[in-house]
PDB file of C-alpha atoms in Angstrom:
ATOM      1  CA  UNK A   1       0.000   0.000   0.000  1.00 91.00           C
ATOM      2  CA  UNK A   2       1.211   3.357  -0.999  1.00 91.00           C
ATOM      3  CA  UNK A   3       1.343   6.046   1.754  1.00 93.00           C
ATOM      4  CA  UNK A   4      -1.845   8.566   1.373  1.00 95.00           C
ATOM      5  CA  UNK A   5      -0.138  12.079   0.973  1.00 94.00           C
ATOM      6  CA  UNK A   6      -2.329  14.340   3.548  1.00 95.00           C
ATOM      7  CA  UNK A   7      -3.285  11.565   6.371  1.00 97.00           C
ATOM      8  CA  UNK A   8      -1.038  12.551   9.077  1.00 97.00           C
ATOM      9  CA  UNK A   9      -2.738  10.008  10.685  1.00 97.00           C
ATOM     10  CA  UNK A  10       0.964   7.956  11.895  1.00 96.00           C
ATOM     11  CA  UNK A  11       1.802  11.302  12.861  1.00 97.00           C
ATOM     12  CA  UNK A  12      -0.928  12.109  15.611  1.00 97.00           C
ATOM     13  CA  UNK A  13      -2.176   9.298  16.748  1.00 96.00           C
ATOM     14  CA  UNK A  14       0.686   7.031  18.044  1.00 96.00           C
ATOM     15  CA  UNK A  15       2.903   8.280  20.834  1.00 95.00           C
ATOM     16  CA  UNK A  16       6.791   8.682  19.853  1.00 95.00           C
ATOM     17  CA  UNK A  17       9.298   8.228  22.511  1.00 93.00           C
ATOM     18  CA  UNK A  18      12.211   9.478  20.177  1.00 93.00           C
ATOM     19  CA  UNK A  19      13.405  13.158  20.150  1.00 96.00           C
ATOM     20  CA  UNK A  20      11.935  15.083  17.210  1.00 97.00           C
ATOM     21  CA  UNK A  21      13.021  18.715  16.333  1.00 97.00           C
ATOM     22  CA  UNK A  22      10.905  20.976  18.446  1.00 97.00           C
ATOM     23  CA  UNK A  23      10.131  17.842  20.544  1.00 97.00           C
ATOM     24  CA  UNK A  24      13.036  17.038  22.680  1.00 97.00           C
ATOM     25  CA  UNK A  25      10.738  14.479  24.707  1.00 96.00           C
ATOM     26  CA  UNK A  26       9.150  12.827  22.044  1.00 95.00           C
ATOM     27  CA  UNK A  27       4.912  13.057  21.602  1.00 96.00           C
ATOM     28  CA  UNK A  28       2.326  11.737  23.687  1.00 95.00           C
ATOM     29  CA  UNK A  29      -0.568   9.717  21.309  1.00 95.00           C
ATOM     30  CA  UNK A  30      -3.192  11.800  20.338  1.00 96.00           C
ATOM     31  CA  UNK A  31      -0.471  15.132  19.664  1.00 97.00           C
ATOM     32  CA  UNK A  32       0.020  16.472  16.257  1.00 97.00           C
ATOM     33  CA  UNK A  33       3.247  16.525  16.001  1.00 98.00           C
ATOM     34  CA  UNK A  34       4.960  19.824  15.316  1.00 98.00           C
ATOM     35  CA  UNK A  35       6.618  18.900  12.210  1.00 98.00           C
ATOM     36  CA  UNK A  36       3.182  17.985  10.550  1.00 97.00           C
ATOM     37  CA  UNK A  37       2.679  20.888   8.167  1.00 98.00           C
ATOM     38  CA  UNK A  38      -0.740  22.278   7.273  1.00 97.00           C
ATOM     39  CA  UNK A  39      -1.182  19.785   4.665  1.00 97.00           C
ATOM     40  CA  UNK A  40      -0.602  17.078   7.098  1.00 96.00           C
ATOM     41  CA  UNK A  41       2.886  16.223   5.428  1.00 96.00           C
ATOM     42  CA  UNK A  42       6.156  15.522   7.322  1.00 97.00           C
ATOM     43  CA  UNK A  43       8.314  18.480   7.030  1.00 97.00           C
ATOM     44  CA  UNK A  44      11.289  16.362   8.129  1.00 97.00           C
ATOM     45  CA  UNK A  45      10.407  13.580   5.285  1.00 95.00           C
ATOM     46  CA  UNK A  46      13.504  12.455   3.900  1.00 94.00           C
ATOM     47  CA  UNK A  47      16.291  14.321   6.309  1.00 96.00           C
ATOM     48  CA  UNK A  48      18.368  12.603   8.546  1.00 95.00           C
ATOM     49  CA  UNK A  49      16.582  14.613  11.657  1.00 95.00           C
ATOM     50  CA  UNK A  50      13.624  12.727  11.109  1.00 96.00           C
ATOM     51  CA  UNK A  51      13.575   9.836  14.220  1.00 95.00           C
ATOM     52  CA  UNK A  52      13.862   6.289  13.021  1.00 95.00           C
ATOM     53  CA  UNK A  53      10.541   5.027  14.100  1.00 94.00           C
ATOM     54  CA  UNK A  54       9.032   7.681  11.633  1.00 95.00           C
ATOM     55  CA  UNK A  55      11.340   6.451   8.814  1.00 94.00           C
ATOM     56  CA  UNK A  56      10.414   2.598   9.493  1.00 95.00           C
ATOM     57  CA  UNK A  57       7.101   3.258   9.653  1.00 95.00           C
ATOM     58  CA  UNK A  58       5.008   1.212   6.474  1.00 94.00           C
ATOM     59  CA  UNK A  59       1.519   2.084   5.481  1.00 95.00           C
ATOM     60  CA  UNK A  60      -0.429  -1.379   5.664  1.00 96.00           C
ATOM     61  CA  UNK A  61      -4.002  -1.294   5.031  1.00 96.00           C
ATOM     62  CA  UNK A  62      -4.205  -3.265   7.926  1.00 96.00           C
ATOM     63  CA  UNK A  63      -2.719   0.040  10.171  1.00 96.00           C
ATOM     64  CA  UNK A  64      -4.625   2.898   7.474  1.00 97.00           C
ATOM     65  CA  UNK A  65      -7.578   0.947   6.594  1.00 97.00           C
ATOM     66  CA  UNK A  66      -9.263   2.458   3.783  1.00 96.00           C
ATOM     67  CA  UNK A  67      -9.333   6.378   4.988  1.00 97.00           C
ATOM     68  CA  UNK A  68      -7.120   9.050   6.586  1.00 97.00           C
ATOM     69  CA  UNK A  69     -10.407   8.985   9.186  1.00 97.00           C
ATOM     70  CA  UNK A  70      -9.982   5.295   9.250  1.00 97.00           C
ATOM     71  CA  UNK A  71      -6.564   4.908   9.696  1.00 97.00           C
ATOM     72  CA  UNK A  72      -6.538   7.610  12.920  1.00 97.00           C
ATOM     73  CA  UNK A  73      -9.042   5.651  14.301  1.00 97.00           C
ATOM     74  CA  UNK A  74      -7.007   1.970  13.749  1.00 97.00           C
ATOM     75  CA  UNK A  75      -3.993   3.593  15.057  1.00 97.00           C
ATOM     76  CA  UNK A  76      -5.576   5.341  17.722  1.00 96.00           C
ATOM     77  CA  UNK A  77      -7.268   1.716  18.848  1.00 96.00           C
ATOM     78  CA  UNK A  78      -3.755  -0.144  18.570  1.00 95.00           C
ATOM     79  CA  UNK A  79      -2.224   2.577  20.780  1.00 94.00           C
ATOM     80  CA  UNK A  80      -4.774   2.665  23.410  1.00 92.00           C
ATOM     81  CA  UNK A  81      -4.494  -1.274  23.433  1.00 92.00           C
ATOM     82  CA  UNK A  82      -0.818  -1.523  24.012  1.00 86.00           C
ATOM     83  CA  UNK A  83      -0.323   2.071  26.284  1.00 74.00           C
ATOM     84  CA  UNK A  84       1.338   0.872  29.641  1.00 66.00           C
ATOM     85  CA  UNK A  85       1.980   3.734  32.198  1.00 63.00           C
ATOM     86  CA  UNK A  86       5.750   2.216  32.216  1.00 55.00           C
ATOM     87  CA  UNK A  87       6.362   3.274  29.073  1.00 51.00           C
ATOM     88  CA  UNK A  88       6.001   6.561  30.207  1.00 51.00           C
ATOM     89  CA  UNK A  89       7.953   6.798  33.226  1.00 48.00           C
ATOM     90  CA  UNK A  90      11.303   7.837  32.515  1.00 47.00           C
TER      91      UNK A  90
END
């Protein structure tokens, strides 16, 4: 499956425990993260500051389902399902 330009969808729903330029801590799930542009498109896509989870991330229809709508909603679900509080403590 080919990435749909505009979700943003990987980009808001799942937390991120890596650094990102402009967040040093990472994001929590749910955040938009501050390298999303307007048109919900990585500004960082294809620089070496982007974090490595972002880079190894695959769209899967299984994760994006058939809409942007659908796919915050799938990865919202598998986030919420796997959180643990430990994760969090640092």
């Amino acid at each position: 499956m080919e990435c749909r330009l505009g979700c943003g969808a990987c980009c808001i729903a799942p937390s991120i425990s890596s650094p990102i330029p402009g967040m040093p801590d990472g994001k929590p799930a749910g955040v938009r993260c501050v390298q999303l542009d307007e048109n919900n498109l990585c500004k960082l896509f294809g620089s070496d500051a982007r974090p490595q989870v972002c880079s190894d991330f695959k769209s899967d229809v299984a994760i994006c389902g058939a809409s942007d709508q659908e796919a915050l909603t799938i990865i919202s679900d598998l986030e919420n399902t796997t959180f643990s509080p430990l994760k969090q403590s640092h």
